[in-house]
C-alpha cells in the first residue's frame, strides 16, 4: 500500500488553515459563555487541577471521533486506508493474504500470537493511560499549586483573553518552550540506559495506535511528558483559556502522531 504524503498546496492545506483558525479564534468565544458556570464554584487552584484533568476525557472523545472510524468503521475504505503508515494489517484483523494450506496454518498461528500480544499490551495501555491522564497529571498539578502557591492561574472573565497578537505570542512562546523541554528530556531518556529502561516501555508496540500516545512508564511520563508541560505553564503563566487552547493542541498533536495514519 502506497502512503500518500502532501508535498504541495491542496484542499488539505485549506482544511488545516480552517482548523487552526477555529482553534485560535472560535474556541475562546465558544467556551466564554460557559466559563464562569464551570469554574466559579472552584478556587483558582482547584480550577487549574480541573483544567489539567481534561486530558483523560478528551482522549476518550478522540478515540470515538477519530480512532474508531479509522480502525473499524472505515477499515475497508481505500481512501482512508491509503494513509495507513504500516503495511502490516492491524493485529485485530486477519491479514487477508492468499496462501497455501501449510502457509495458512503458519500464518494463522503467527497472527494469533500477535493478537494475544496486542491485547496484552492493550490492557497495559488502558491502565497506563488511565493512571497517567486521570490520576497522575491532576495529582502533580495539585502538588504544584501547593508548593508554588504564588503562581495562581487566572480564570477570571474580566481578563478573559480575546484572540489577538498578544494571545498568539503567548501560545507561540508556550509551544517553543514546551518543544525545547520535550526535546531535551526525550533525548535524555534515550541517552542513558538508566533512563531508557523506563522509556522503552513507550516503544513496546510495533504499530502505533492511539493508545500508545500515553503508554509510558510513570517515571518516563513524569520526566518527558508532565515536566515540560507543567514547566511551560509556570514560565509563561497563561490565562486558563489560553492553557485550554494549548493543552488541546498538545493532546491532539500527540494523539494524531500515534494514530497510525499519515493523513495530509
mmCIF file of C-alpha atoms in Angstrom:
data_model
loop_
_atom_site.group_PDB
_atom_site.id
_atom_site.type_symbol
_atom_site.label_atom_id
_atom_site.label_comp_id
_atom_site.label_asym_id
_atom_site.label_seq_id
_atom_site.Cartn_x
_atom_site.Cartn_y
_atom_site.Cartn_z
ATOM 1 C CA UNK A 1 0.000 0.000 0.000
ATOM 2 C CA UNK A 2 1.432 3.377 -1.030
ATOM 3 C CA UNK A 3 1.370 6.127 1.577
ATOM 4 C CA UNK A 4 0.295 9.418 0.071
ATOM 5 C CA UNK A 5 2.078 12.412 1.543
ATOM 6 C CA UNK A 6 1.308 16.042 0.886
ATOM 7 C CA UNK A 7 4.122 17.848 -0.941
ATOM 8 C CA UNK A 8 2.263 20.900 -2.259
ATOM 9 C CA UNK A 9 -0.727 23.098 -1.514
ATOM 10 C CA UNK A 10 -4.024 21.237 -1.707
ATOM 11 C CA UNK A 11 -7.506 21.064 -0.214
ATOM 12 C CA UNK A 12 -5.882 19.607 2.894
ATOM 13 C CA UNK A 13 -3.864 22.797 3.295
ATOM 14 C CA UNK A 14 -7.109 24.758 3.353
ATOM 15 C CA UNK A 15 -8.630 22.341 5.870
ATOM 16 C CA UNK A 16 -5.561 22.759 8.073
ATOM 17 C CA UNK A 17 -5.872 26.536 7.918
ATOM 18 C CA UNK A 18 -9.578 26.358 8.802
ATOM 19 C CA UNK A 19 -8.823 24.066 11.728
ATOM 20 C CA UNK A 20 -6.144 26.445 13.033
ATOM 21 C CA UNK A 21 -8.409 29.474 12.665
ATOM 22 C CA UNK A 22 -11.231 27.740 14.552
ATOM 23 C CA UNK A 23 -8.816 26.683 17.301
ATOM 24 C CA UNK A 24 -7.391 30.191 17.724
ATOM 25 C CA UNK A 25 -10.430 32.406 17.096
ATOM 26 C CA UNK A 26 -13.527 30.285 17.734
ATOM 27 C CA UNK A 27 -12.548 28.248 20.791
ATOM 28 C CA UNK A 28 -12.353 31.205 23.232
ATOM 29 C CA UNK A 29 -15.733 32.507 22.040
ATOM 30 C CA UNK A 30 -17.295 29.038 22.300
ATOM 31 C CA UNK A 31 -16.214 28.457 25.890
ATOM 32 C CA UNK A 32 -16.662 32.011 27.203
ATOM 33 C CA UNK A 33 -20.453 31.735 27.882
ATOM 34 C CA UNK A 34 -19.844 28.618 29.997
ATOM 35 C CA UNK A 35 -16.568 29.678 31.604
ATOM 36 C CA UNK A 36 -17.961 31.155 34.819
ATOM 37 C CA UNK A 37 -20.571 28.400 35.126
ATOM 38 C CA UNK A 38 -17.805 25.807 35.130
ATOM 39 C CA UNK A 39 -15.094 27.469 37.196
ATOM 40 C CA UNK A 40 -16.804 29.995 39.505
ATOM 41 C CA UNK A 41 -17.556 27.298 42.081
ATOM 42 C CA UNK A 42 -13.866 26.450 42.468
ATOM 43 C CA UNK A 43 -10.820 28.211 43.810
ATOM 44 C CA UNK A 44 -8.184 29.081 41.225
ATOM 45 C CA UNK A 45 -6.037 26.203 42.443
ATOM 46 C CA UNK A 46 -8.916 23.735 42.159
ATOM 47 C CA UNK A 47 -9.856 25.127 38.746
ATOM 48 C CA UNK A 48 -6.305 24.604 37.485
ATOM 49 C CA UNK A 49 -6.335 20.956 38.576
ATOM 50 C CA UNK A 50 -9.713 20.515 36.890
ATOM 51 C CA UNK A 51 -8.422 22.087 33.693
ATOM 52 C CA UNK A 52 -5.411 19.773 33.543
ATOM 53 C CA UNK A 53 -7.696 16.775 34.134
ATOM 54 C CA UNK A 54 -9.289 17.336 30.709
ATOM 55 C CA UNK A 55 -6.710 15.034 29.096
ATOM 56 C CA UNK A 56 -8.483 11.810 30.029
ATOM 57 C CA UNK A 57 -11.989 12.718 28.792
ATOM 58 C CA UNK A 58 -10.509 14.336 25.683
ATOM 59 C CA UNK A 59 -8.639 11.138 24.827
ATOM 60 C CA UNK A 60 -11.885 9.168 25.094
ATOM 61 C CA UNK A 61 -13.549 11.685 22.764
ATOM 62 C CA UNK A 62 -10.673 11.442 20.284
ATOM 63 C CA UNK A 63 -10.902 7.641 20.271
ATOM 64 C CA UNK A 64 -14.610 7.809 19.455
ATOM 65 C CA UNK A 65 -14.307 10.531 16.805
ATOM 66 C CA UNK A 66 -11.020 9.666 15.077
ATOM 67 C CA UNK A 67 -9.663 6.260 16.108
ATOM 68 C CA UNK A 68 -12.770 4.053 15.976
ATOM 69 C CA UNK A 69 -13.808 5.285 12.498
ATOM 70 C CA UNK A 70 -10.259 4.790 11.146
ATOM 71 C CA UNK A 71 -9.705 1.383 12.740
ATOM 72 C CA UNK A 72 -13.189 -0.130 12.451
ATOM 73 C CA UNK A 73 -15.867 1.793 10.563
ATOM 74 C CA UNK A 74 -13.722 2.651 7.516
ATOM 75 C CA UNK A 75 -11.265 -0.250 7.710
ATOM 76 C CA UNK A 76 -12.174 -1.344 4.163
ATOM 77 C CA UNK A 77 -12.365 2.143 2.659
ATOM 78 C CA UNK A 78 -9.327 2.573 0.409
ATOM 79 C CA UNK A 79 -9.452 6.381 0.589
ATOM 80 C CA UNK A 80 -8.825 6.173 4.354
ATOM 81 C CA UNK A 81 -6.538 3.150 4.413
ATOM 82 C CA UNK A 82 -4.176 4.578 1.790
ATOM 83 C CA UNK A 83 -2.826 6.795 4.561
ATOM 84 C CA UNK A 84 -2.068 3.892 6.921
ATOM 85 C CA UNK A 85 1.618 4.055 7.847
ATOM 86 C CA UNK A 86 2.384 0.339 8.352
ATOM 87 C CA UNK A 87 1.840 -2.132 5.539
ATOM 88 C CA UNK A 88 1.063 -4.835 8.074
ATOM 89 C CA UNK A 89 -2.610 -5.392 8.924
ATOM 90 C CA UNK A 90 -3.877 -4.291 12.291
ATOM 91 C CA UNK A 91 -3.400 -7.095 14.860
ATOM 92 C CA UNK A 92 -7.151 -7.375 15.435
ATOM 93 C CA UNK A 93 -7.755 -8.044 11.706
ATOM 94 C CA UNK A 94 -6.829 -11.022 9.538
ATOM 95 C CA UNK A 95 -4.068 -10.458 7.003
ATOM 96 C CA UNK A 96 -6.182 -11.391 4.004
ATOM 97 C CA UNK A 97 -3.178 -12.957 2.229
ATOM 98 C CA UNK A 98 -3.609 -15.651 -0.434
ATOM 99 C CA UNK A 99 -1.655 -18.587 0.965
ATOM 100 C CA UNK A 100 -1.457 -22.346 0.517
ATOM 101 C CA UNK A 101 -2.724 -24.674 3.250
ATOM 102 C CA UNK A 102 0.573 -25.033 5.176
ATOM 103 C CA UNK A 103 1.323 -21.337 4.998
ATOM 104 C CA UNK A 104 -2.220 -20.547 6.125
ATOM 105 C CA UNK A 105 -1.700 -22.667 9.247
ATOM 106 C CA UNK A 106 1.608 -20.910 9.991
ATOM 107 C CA UNK A 107 0.090 -17.501 9.261
ATOM 108 C CA UNK A 108 -2.905 -18.214 11.474
ATOM 109 C CA UNK A 109 -0.626 -19.299 14.321
ATOM 110 C CA UNK A 110 1.552 -16.203 13.914
ATOM 111 C CA UNK A 111 -1.474 -13.927 13.696
ATOM 112 C CA UNK A 112 -2.963 -15.455 16.817
ATOM 113 C CA UNK A 113 0.265 -14.854 18.743
ATOM 114 C CA UNK A 114 0.350 -11.261 17.523
ATOM 115 C CA UNK A 115 -3.254 -10.753 18.566
ATOM 116 C CA UNK A 116 -2.616 -12.202 22.018
ATOM 117 C CA UNK A 117 0.437 -9.958 22.450
ATOM 118 C CA UNK A 118 -1.525 -6.964 21.163
ATOM 119 C CA UNK A 119 -4.402 -7.457 23.591
ATOM 120 C CA UNK A 120 -1.953 -7.990 26.462
ATOM 121 C CA UNK A 121 -0.304 -4.656 25.627
ATOM 122 C CA UNK A 122 -3.686 -3.031 25.122
ATOM 123 C CA UNK A 123 -4.791 -3.909 28.645
ATOM 124 C CA UNK A 124 -1.496 -2.497 29.901
ATOM 125 C CA UNK A 125 -2.043 0.662 27.821
ATOM 126 C CA UNK A 126 -5.518 1.184 29.241
ATOM 127 C CA UNK A 127 -4.109 1.015 32.764
ATOM 128 C CA UNK A 128 -1.200 3.351 31.962
ATOM 129 C CA UNK A 129 -3.376 5.812 30.014
ATOM 130 C CA UNK A 130 -5.951 5.944 32.786
ATOM 131 C CA UNK A 131 -3.348 6.382 35.517
ATOM 132 C CA UNK A 132 -1.260 8.994 33.669
ATOM 133 C CA UNK A 133 -4.123 11.188 32.428
ATOM 134 C CA UNK A 134 -6.878 10.734 35.008
ATOM 135 C CA UNK A 135 -4.765 10.475 38.174
ATOM 136 C CA UNK A 136 -1.082 11.336 37.803
ATOM 137 C CA UNK A 137 -1.317 14.642 35.934
ATOM 138 C CA UNK A 138 -4.037 16.133 38.208
ATOM 139 C CA UNK A 139 -2.062 14.952 41.262
ATOM 140 C CA UNK A 140 1.144 16.594 40.002
ATOM 141 C CA UNK A 141 -0.676 19.854 39.277
ATOM 142 C CA UNK A 142 -2.298 19.753 42.710
ATOM 143 C CA UNK A 143 1.127 19.338 44.318
ATOM 144 C CA UNK A 144 2.431 22.192 42.183
ATOM 145 C CA UNK A 145 -0.364 24.519 43.331
ATOM 146 C CA UNK A 146 0.571 23.760 46.946
ATOM 147 C CA UNK A 147 4.316 24.337 46.659
ATOM 148 C CA UNK A 148 4.146 27.166 44.097
ATOM 149 C CA UNK A 149 1.049 28.822 45.504
ATOM 150 C CA UNK A 150 2.184 32.294 44.416
ATOM 151 C CA UNK A 151 1.744 31.330 40.756
ATOM 152 C CA UNK A 152 -2.037 31.374 40.548
ATOM 153 C CA UNK A 153 -3.617 30.816 37.129
ATOM 154 C CA UNK A 154 -6.336 33.324 36.327
ATOM 155 C CA UNK A 155 -9.809 32.043 35.475
ATOM 156 C CA UNK A 156 -11.447 35.464 35.682
ATOM 157 C CA UNK A 157 -13.851 36.547 32.967
ATOM 158 C CA UNK A 158 -12.617 40.114 33.446
ATOM 159 C CA UNK A 159 -9.206 39.395 31.904
ATOM 160 C CA UNK A 160 -10.505 36.703 29.545
ATOM 161 C CA UNK A 161 -8.138 36.960 26.553
ATOM 162 C CA UNK A 162 -9.674 37.668 23.155
ATOM 163 C CA UNK A 163 -7.813 36.446 20.053
ATOM 164 C CA UNK A 164 -5.056 38.993 19.438
ATOM 165 C CA UNK A 165 -1.374 39.323 18.642
ATOM 166 C CA UNK A 166 -0.677 39.103 22.366
ATOM 167 C CA UNK A 167 -2.549 35.817 22.800
ATOM 168 C CA UNK A 168 -0.891 34.489 19.631
ATOM 169 C CA UNK A 169 2.521 35.412 21.057
ATOM 170 C CA UNK A 170 1.627 33.685 24.339
ATOM 171 C CA UNK A 171 0.653 30.471 22.570
ATOM 172 C CA UNK A 172 3.731 30.633 20.337
ATOM 173 C CA UNK A 173 6.041 31.083 23.322
ATOM 174 C CA UNK A 174 4.358 28.146 25.083
ATOM 175 C CA UNK A 175 4.899 25.994 22.019
ATOM 176 C CA UNK A 176 8.582 26.918 21.742
ATOM 177 C CA UNK A 177 9.319 26.415 25.450
ATOM 178 C CA UNK A 178 7.473 23.099 25.544
ATOM 179 C CA UNK A 179 9.151 21.713 22.427
ATOM 180 C CA UNK A 180 12.569 22.720 23.787
ATOM 181 C CA UNK A 181 11.824 20.979 27.085
ATOM 182 C CA UNK A 182 10.327 17.901 25.449
ATOM 183 C CA UNK A 183 13.224 17.548 23.001
ATOM 184 C CA UNK A 184 15.874 17.515 25.708
ATOM 185 C CA UNK A 185 14.012 15.359 28.207
ATOM 186 C CA UNK A 186 13.156 12.881 25.439
ATOM 187 C CA UNK A 187 16.784 12.889 24.323
ATOM 188 C CA UNK A 188 17.937 12.225 27.879
ATOM 189 C CA UNK A 189 15.586 9.242 28.096
ATOM 190 C CA UNK A 190 17.348 7.767 25.049
ATOM 191 C CA UNK A 191 20.911 8.692 26.038
ATOM 192 C CA UNK A 192 21.219 6.988 29.416
ATOM 193 C CA UNK A 193 20.474 3.276 29.954
ATOM 194 C CA UNK A 194 19.295 4.038 33.493
ATOM 195 C CA UNK A 195 16.544 6.212 31.973
ATOM 196 C CA UNK A 196 15.940 4.282 28.756
ATOM 197 C CA UNK A 197 14.832 1.231 30.730
ATOM 198 C CA UNK A 198 11.760 3.311 31.610
ATOM 199 C CA UNK A 199 11.375 4.941 28.191
ATOM 200 C CA UNK A 200 11.487 1.643 26.274
ATOM 201 C CA UNK A 201 8.008 0.889 27.615
ATOM 202 C CA UNK A 202 6.735 3.532 25.180
ATOM 203 C CA UNK A 203 8.315 1.599 22.281
ATOM 204 C CA UNK A 204 6.761 -1.783 23.064
ATOM 205 C CA UNK A 205 4.322 -1.543 20.147
ATOM 206 C CA UNK A 206 5.465 -2.376 16.616
ATOM 207 C CA UNK A 207 2.499 -0.477 15.151
ATOM 208 C CA UNK A 208 1.334 2.799 16.586
ATOM 209 C CA UNK A 209 -2.279 3.200 17.627
ATOM 210 C CA UNK A 210 -3.875 5.948 19.671
ATOM 211 C CA UNK A 211 -3.474 4.041 22.949
ATOM 212 C CA UNK A 212 0.310 4.207 22.580
ATOM 213 C CA UNK A 213 0.218 8.007 22.853
ATOM 214 C CA UNK A 214 0.111 7.820 26.656
ATOM 215 C CA UNK A 215 1.697 4.381 27.006
ATOM 216 C CA UNK A 216 4.524 5.488 29.309
ATOM 217 C CA UNK A 217 6.174 4.172 32.418
ATOM 218 C CA UNK A 218 5.335 6.601 35.215
ATOM 219 C CA UNK A 219 8.982 7.749 35.516
ATOM 220 C CA UNK A 220 9.189 8.448 31.788
ATOM 221 C CA UNK A 221 5.829 10.219 31.857
ATOM 222 C CA UNK A 222 6.990 12.411 34.740
ATOM 223 C CA UNK A 223 10.284 13.385 33.097
ATOM 224 C CA UNK A 224 9.463 13.762 29.403
ATOM 225 C CA UNK A 225 5.711 14.485 29.331
ATOM 226 C CA UNK A 226 4.472 16.094 32.533
ATOM 227 C CA UNK A 227 7.592 18.084 33.409
ATOM 228 C CA UNK A 228 7.909 20.046 30.110
ATOM 229 C CA UNK A 229 4.158 20.778 30.064
ATOM 230 C CA UNK A 230 3.946 21.986 33.666
ATOM 231 C CA UNK A 231 7.220 23.923 33.390
ATOM 232 C CA UNK A 232 5.888 25.730 30.316
ATOM 233 C CA UNK A 233 2.828 26.856 32.245
ATOM 234 C CA UNK A 234 4.954 28.024 35.170
ATOM 235 C CA UNK A 235 7.217 30.097 32.916
ATOM 236 C CA UNK A 236 4.518 31.701 30.745
ATOM 237 C CA UNK A 237 1.708 31.748 33.341
ATOM 238 C CA UNK A 238 -1.184 32.000 30.854
ATOM 239 C CA UNK A 239 -4.863 32.633 31.490
ATOM 240 C CA UNK A 240 -6.921 29.474 31.933
ATOM 241 C CA UNK A 241 -8.478 29.647 28.464
ATOM 242 C CA UNK A 242 -5.041 30.026 26.849
ATOM 243 C CA UNK A 243 -3.920 26.969 28.807
ATOM 244 C CA UNK A 244 -7.001 25.161 27.488
ATOM 245 C CA UNK A 245 -6.087 26.076 23.894
ATOM 246 C CA UNK A 246 -2.501 24.970 24.383
ATOM 247 C CA UNK A 247 -3.497 21.746 26.136
ATOM 248 C CA UNK A 248 -5.961 20.746 23.421
ATOM 249 C CA UNK A 249 -3.390 21.454 20.707
ATOM 250 C CA UNK A 250 -0.757 19.434 22.570
ATOM 251 C CA UNK A 251 -3.074 16.476 23.142
ATOM 252 C CA UNK A 252 -4.446 16.477 19.587
ATOM 253 C CA UNK A 253 -0.988 16.571 18.011
ATOM 254 C CA UNK A 254 0.145 13.759 20.313
ATOM 255 C CA UNK A 255 -2.868 11.587 19.512
ATOM 256 C CA UNK A 256 -2.505 12.306 15.778
ATOM 257 C CA UNK A 257 1.178 11.348 15.840
ATOM 258 C CA UNK A 258 0.313 7.940 17.307
ATOM 259 C CA UNK A 259 -2.884 7.223 15.368
ATOM 260 C CA UNK A 260 -1.096 5.040 12.837
ATOM 261 C CA UNK A 261 -2.183 7.087 9.823
ATOM 262 C CA UNK A 262 -0.303 9.830 7.970
ATOM 263 C CA UNK A 263 -3.233 11.947 6.895
ATOM 264 C CA UNK A 264 -2.223 15.040 4.883
#
